[in-house]
XYZ file of C-alpha atoms in Angstrom:
309
model
C -9.573 39.753 -49.990
C -7.649 36.600 -50.960
C -6.480 34.476 -48.027
C -2.916 33.206 -48.333
C -3.012 29.674 -46.951
C -0.478 27.028 -46.001
C -1.290 23.314 -45.903
C 0.273 21.081 -43.242
C 0.315 17.350 -44.006
C 0.341 16.183 -47.615
C -1.301 12.783 -47.546
C -4.163 11.171 -49.437
C -6.921 13.445 -48.124
C -4.854 16.571 -48.805
C -4.133 15.567 -52.403
C -7.610 14.190 -53.143
C -9.703 16.915 -51.496
C -7.942 19.890 -49.908
C -5.635 20.900 -52.753
C -8.281 20.674 -55.535
C -10.794 22.595 -53.387
C -8.283 25.352 -52.593
C -7.102 25.746 -56.163
C -10.688 26.076 -57.390
C -11.626 28.740 -54.822
C -10.656 32.358 -55.673
C -10.944 33.290 -51.993
C -7.746 31.332 -51.282
C -4.227 31.256 -52.631
C -2.308 28.103 -51.735
C 1.217 29.427 -51.268
C 2.974 26.892 -49.030
C 2.898 23.272 -47.927
C 4.706 21.420 -45.141
C 5.359 17.688 -45.093
C 8.166 15.373 -44.037
C 7.816 13.166 -47.104
C 5.959 15.005 -49.880
C 5.971 18.209 -51.932
C 3.387 20.056 -54.000
C 4.153 21.666 -57.358
C 3.889 25.419 -57.692
C 4.173 26.378 -54.015
C 6.901 26.796 -51.399
C 7.589 23.465 -49.702
C 8.885 22.988 -46.166
C 9.761 19.969 -44.007
C 7.578 21.040 -41.073
C 5.263 23.725 -39.722
C 7.972 25.714 -37.958
C 9.888 26.080 -41.205
C 6.711 27.059 -43.072
C 5.811 29.727 -40.523
C 9.358 31.095 -40.607
C 9.714 30.974 -44.394
C 6.230 32.176 -45.401
C 5.548 34.872 -42.829
C 2.752 36.451 -44.872
C 0.409 33.465 -44.495
C -3.068 34.393 -43.322
C -4.112 30.892 -42.344
C -3.021 27.287 -41.972
C -5.051 24.171 -42.771
C -3.934 21.137 -40.758
C -4.345 17.714 -42.400
C -1.988 15.594 -40.296
C -3.094 12.626 -38.134
C -4.936 13.877 -35.018
C -2.069 13.214 -32.615
C -0.160 16.137 -34.137
C -3.064 18.586 -34.302
C -2.773 20.253 -30.917
C 0.845 21.382 -31.078
C 0.494 22.430 -34.711
C -2.709 24.406 -34.186
C -1.336 26.076 -31.063
C 1.833 27.133 -32.895
C -0.130 28.480 -35.867
C -2.564 30.427 -33.675
C 0.290 31.933 -31.668
C 1.964 32.922 -34.934
C -1.156 34.974 -35.707
C -2.702 32.591 -38.248
C -6.292 31.480 -38.617
C -6.526 27.684 -38.346
C -8.648 25.010 -39.984
C -8.472 21.524 -38.450
C -9.292 18.268 -40.209
C -11.263 15.771 -38.178
C -10.834 14.161 -35.686
C -9.955 17.484 -34.074
C -7.248 16.481 -31.590
C -5.956 13.456 -29.673
C -7.952 14.342 -26.533
C -11.111 16.261 -25.710
C -9.207 18.609 -23.389
C -6.897 19.672 -26.219
C -9.669 20.973 -28.464
C -11.138 22.933 -25.536
C -7.739 24.537 -24.930
C -7.402 25.436 -28.620
C -10.824 27.065 -28.607
C -9.809 29.132 -25.581
C -6.520 30.147 -27.243
C -8.205 31.183 -30.490
C -10.617 33.335 -28.497
C -7.780 34.915 -26.513
C -5.798 35.717 -29.656
C -8.822 36.815 -31.703
C -8.029 34.258 -34.391
C -10.432 31.997 -36.276
C -10.425 28.318 -35.338
C -12.538 26.194 -37.666
C -12.729 22.704 -36.197
C -14.263 20.897 -39.120
C -16.603 17.988 -39.712
C -16.557 17.555 -43.484
C -19.559 15.205 -43.553
C -21.770 18.000 -42.223
C -21.133 19.727 -45.550
C -22.510 16.844 -47.599
C -25.223 17.946 -50.002
C -28.288 16.555 -48.213
C -27.469 17.191 -44.551
C -29.276 20.545 -44.336
C -32.398 19.136 -45.978
C -32.394 16.154 -43.606
C -32.175 18.453 -40.577
C -35.109 20.525 -41.813
C -37.222 17.425 -42.513
C -36.601 16.082 -39.010
C -37.223 19.407 -37.280
C -41.028 19.035 -37.350
C -41.218 15.252 -36.877
C -41.153 12.872 -33.925
C -38.207 10.477 -34.093
C -38.798 6.883 -32.944
C -35.515 5.083 -33.789
C -32.241 5.445 -35.623
C -29.553 3.239 -37.110
C -26.102 4.115 -38.445
C -24.314 1.707 -40.804
C -20.797 3.008 -41.464
C -18.644 0.287 -42.996
C -15.634 0.752 -45.248
C -12.366 -0.848 -46.334
C -9.465 0.588 -44.338
C -6.980 -0.719 -46.908
C -8.588 1.463 -49.576
C -8.970 4.673 -47.568
C -5.845 4.414 -45.394
C -3.385 2.282 -47.364
C -0.315 1.404 -45.307
C -1.206 3.856 -42.533
C -0.274 2.287 -39.207
C -1.026 5.444 -37.195
C -4.765 4.873 -37.424
C -4.411 1.678 -35.338
C -1.903 3.090 -32.864
C -3.017 4.423 -29.479
C -4.810 7.696 -30.178
C -5.384 6.811 -33.836
C -9.155 6.259 -33.365
C -9.296 3.092 -35.502
C -12.773 2.620 -36.948
C -13.910 5.792 -35.199
C -11.824 7.835 -37.642
C -14.577 7.328 -40.255
C -17.263 6.599 -37.662
C -16.952 10.074 -36.195
C -18.181 11.372 -39.571
C -21.517 9.663 -38.975
C -21.686 11.020 -35.431
C -20.992 14.522 -36.742
C -24.008 14.259 -39.039
C -26.290 12.781 -36.366
C -25.442 15.522 -33.866
C -26.113 18.093 -36.583
C -29.504 16.864 -37.796
C -31.260 15.402 -34.742
C -33.611 17.764 -32.901
C -32.417 16.415 -29.520
C -28.998 15.717 -28.023
C -27.664 12.162 -27.937
C -25.596 10.219 -25.391
C -23.741 6.889 -25.353
C -25.286 4.125 -23.240
C -22.938 1.262 -24.138
C -20.563 -0.065 -26.767
C -18.784 -3.203 -27.936
C -15.350 -2.437 -29.380
C -13.420 -5.054 -31.378
C -9.645 -4.677 -31.089
C -7.304 -6.700 -33.302
C -4.929 -8.643 -31.070
C -1.928 -6.789 -32.561
C -3.379 -3.253 -32.578
C -4.243 -0.480 -30.110
C -7.417 0.877 -31.745
C -10.689 -0.856 -32.686
C -11.388 -2.227 -36.139
C -15.152 -2.459 -35.514
C -17.662 -1.137 -33.000
C -21.311 -1.353 -32.077
C -22.409 1.728 -30.155
C -25.736 2.050 -28.362
C -26.968 5.600 -27.908
C -30.140 7.334 -26.808
C -31.427 10.849 -27.340
C -32.453 13.019 -24.412
C -36.051 12.370 -25.494
C -35.508 8.614 -25.073
C -35.076 7.510 -28.708
C -32.586 4.645 -29.276
C -29.842 5.108 -31.892
C -27.524 2.215 -32.811
C -24.265 2.620 -34.745
C -22.626 -0.287 -36.562
C -19.055 0.602 -37.556
C -16.616 -1.667 -39.392
C -13.266 -1.170 -41.133
C -13.346 -4.601 -42.853
C -15.977 -3.930 -45.512
C -15.134 -5.222 -48.981
C -16.894 -4.262 -52.182
C -19.501 -1.528 -51.923
C -18.902 0.843 -49.012
C -21.730 1.704 -46.618
C -22.191 5.198 -45.177
C -25.858 5.251 -44.224
C -28.003 6.880 -41.535
C -31.565 5.553 -41.264
C -34.070 7.423 -39.111
C -37.677 6.439 -38.460
C -40.316 8.929 -37.343
C -44.027 8.655 -36.628
C -44.754 10.110 -40.071
C -42.094 8.680 -42.355
C -38.587 7.311 -42.823
C -35.441 9.145 -43.809
C -32.227 7.675 -45.160
C -29.009 9.591 -45.720
C -26.600 7.532 -47.790
C -23.263 8.054 -49.528
C -22.051 9.846 -46.408
C -24.863 12.403 -46.494
C -24.833 13.131 -50.216
C -28.049 11.243 -51.006
C -31.406 11.829 -49.313
C -34.184 9.254 -49.504
C -37.595 9.851 -47.908
C -40.010 6.924 -47.719
C -38.107 5.134 -50.478
C -38.001 8.102 -52.855
C -34.659 9.708 -53.720
C -34.998 13.464 -53.371
C -31.373 14.573 -53.800
C -27.980 13.132 -54.676
C -24.524 14.397 -55.581
C -20.890 13.289 -55.784
C -20.164 13.055 -52.049
C -16.698 14.135 -50.930
C -16.085 16.084 -54.125
C -18.715 18.595 -53.038
C -17.964 18.654 -49.308
C -14.515 20.231 -49.317
C -15.360 23.232 -51.527
C -18.216 23.998 -49.128
C -15.876 23.464 -46.180
C -13.403 26.043 -47.461
C -16.193 28.448 -48.344
C -17.267 28.307 -44.699
C -13.679 28.849 -43.527
C -13.434 31.965 -45.684
C -16.692 33.278 -44.194
C -15.471 32.679 -40.639
C -12.140 34.394 -41.292
C -13.882 37.408 -42.819
C -16.266 37.667 -39.871
C -13.584 37.111 -37.232
C -15.465 34.123 -35.826
C -14.626 30.567 -34.799
C -16.654 27.374 -35.163
C -15.914 24.590 -32.711
C -18.265 21.702 -31.842
C -16.712 18.670 -30.191
C -19.939 16.753 -29.443
C -19.081 13.982 -31.956
C -15.642 13.718 -30.341
C -17.243 13.414 -26.892
C -19.410 10.535 -28.118
C -16.320 8.687 -29.337
C -14.526 9.327 -26.057
C -17.561 8.059 -24.127
C -17.678 4.886 -26.239
C -14.050 4.222 -25.292
C -14.768 5.011 -21.628
C -17.706 2.659 -21.103
C -17.353 0.218 -24.002
C -16.680 -3.481 -23.602
C -13.399 -4.516 -25.250
C -13.320 -7.718 -27.350
C -10.090 -9.080 -28.842
C -10.343 -10.362 -32.430
C -7.856 -11.705 -34.985
C -4.814 -9.679 -36.046
C -4.968 -6.895 -38.607
C -2.066 -5.834 -40.808
C -1.989 -2.475 -42.572
């Protein structure tokens, strides 16, 4: 059965990843889009979700690609209209909101797929299997990118609730919580806030697994040149490195697997959504979101120079 899907929020990530993945997948038919400022050729276009739900009543599902502050109301409306829902990350503006959405999806017997696209990078499964039989001794996350390249002119990401550097940093946390054999908690953090913004531009987060292993995350939105999306894990019997956001796997200096990164993640993401819809199941895991919230709760705040989008 082909799922008739509507896309809410037509920004860079929707155009670069969601639309190509949907149009290449025979399990989906992209029939409608909703955006205040953009349209997509070949589908019905609407100014907002309410208009899309009213004008395209035969939609099976809605994929939400707006900034996280708008996710809760949109997902709640779509679920209550009888649609299955896929949520881009970060899932919502608050941890309570995603819990409420999970409850509502269960009550309505609708699929809620609260996604972490980096978990669908090519080498994540292999990394998890390699670690499963090994004793971890330390871990380091280096997640540094240029906000001007990935979020050009987007002020929302530095507004209150915009996550700042944790918008990409939560990708790393989603991979770590997926591959480590033990749970992880935040012990402390240093958050650097530009003097003219409400969200951090850099962060150093100190974590520890429940088995006592230290994990440090270095996050920065000011990286120029080559971007860094690396997770380095040391065990008693070898070292693992996931780079390129989880696409490349290196064990003890030897590259075992590599692919094109984001280009492969979103097709796998939508394949999983189709499976969940067919099975009548939901998939919700807000552990990475809880780690971000905990970093904000106990982190030290340091004011740095201004940042302009």
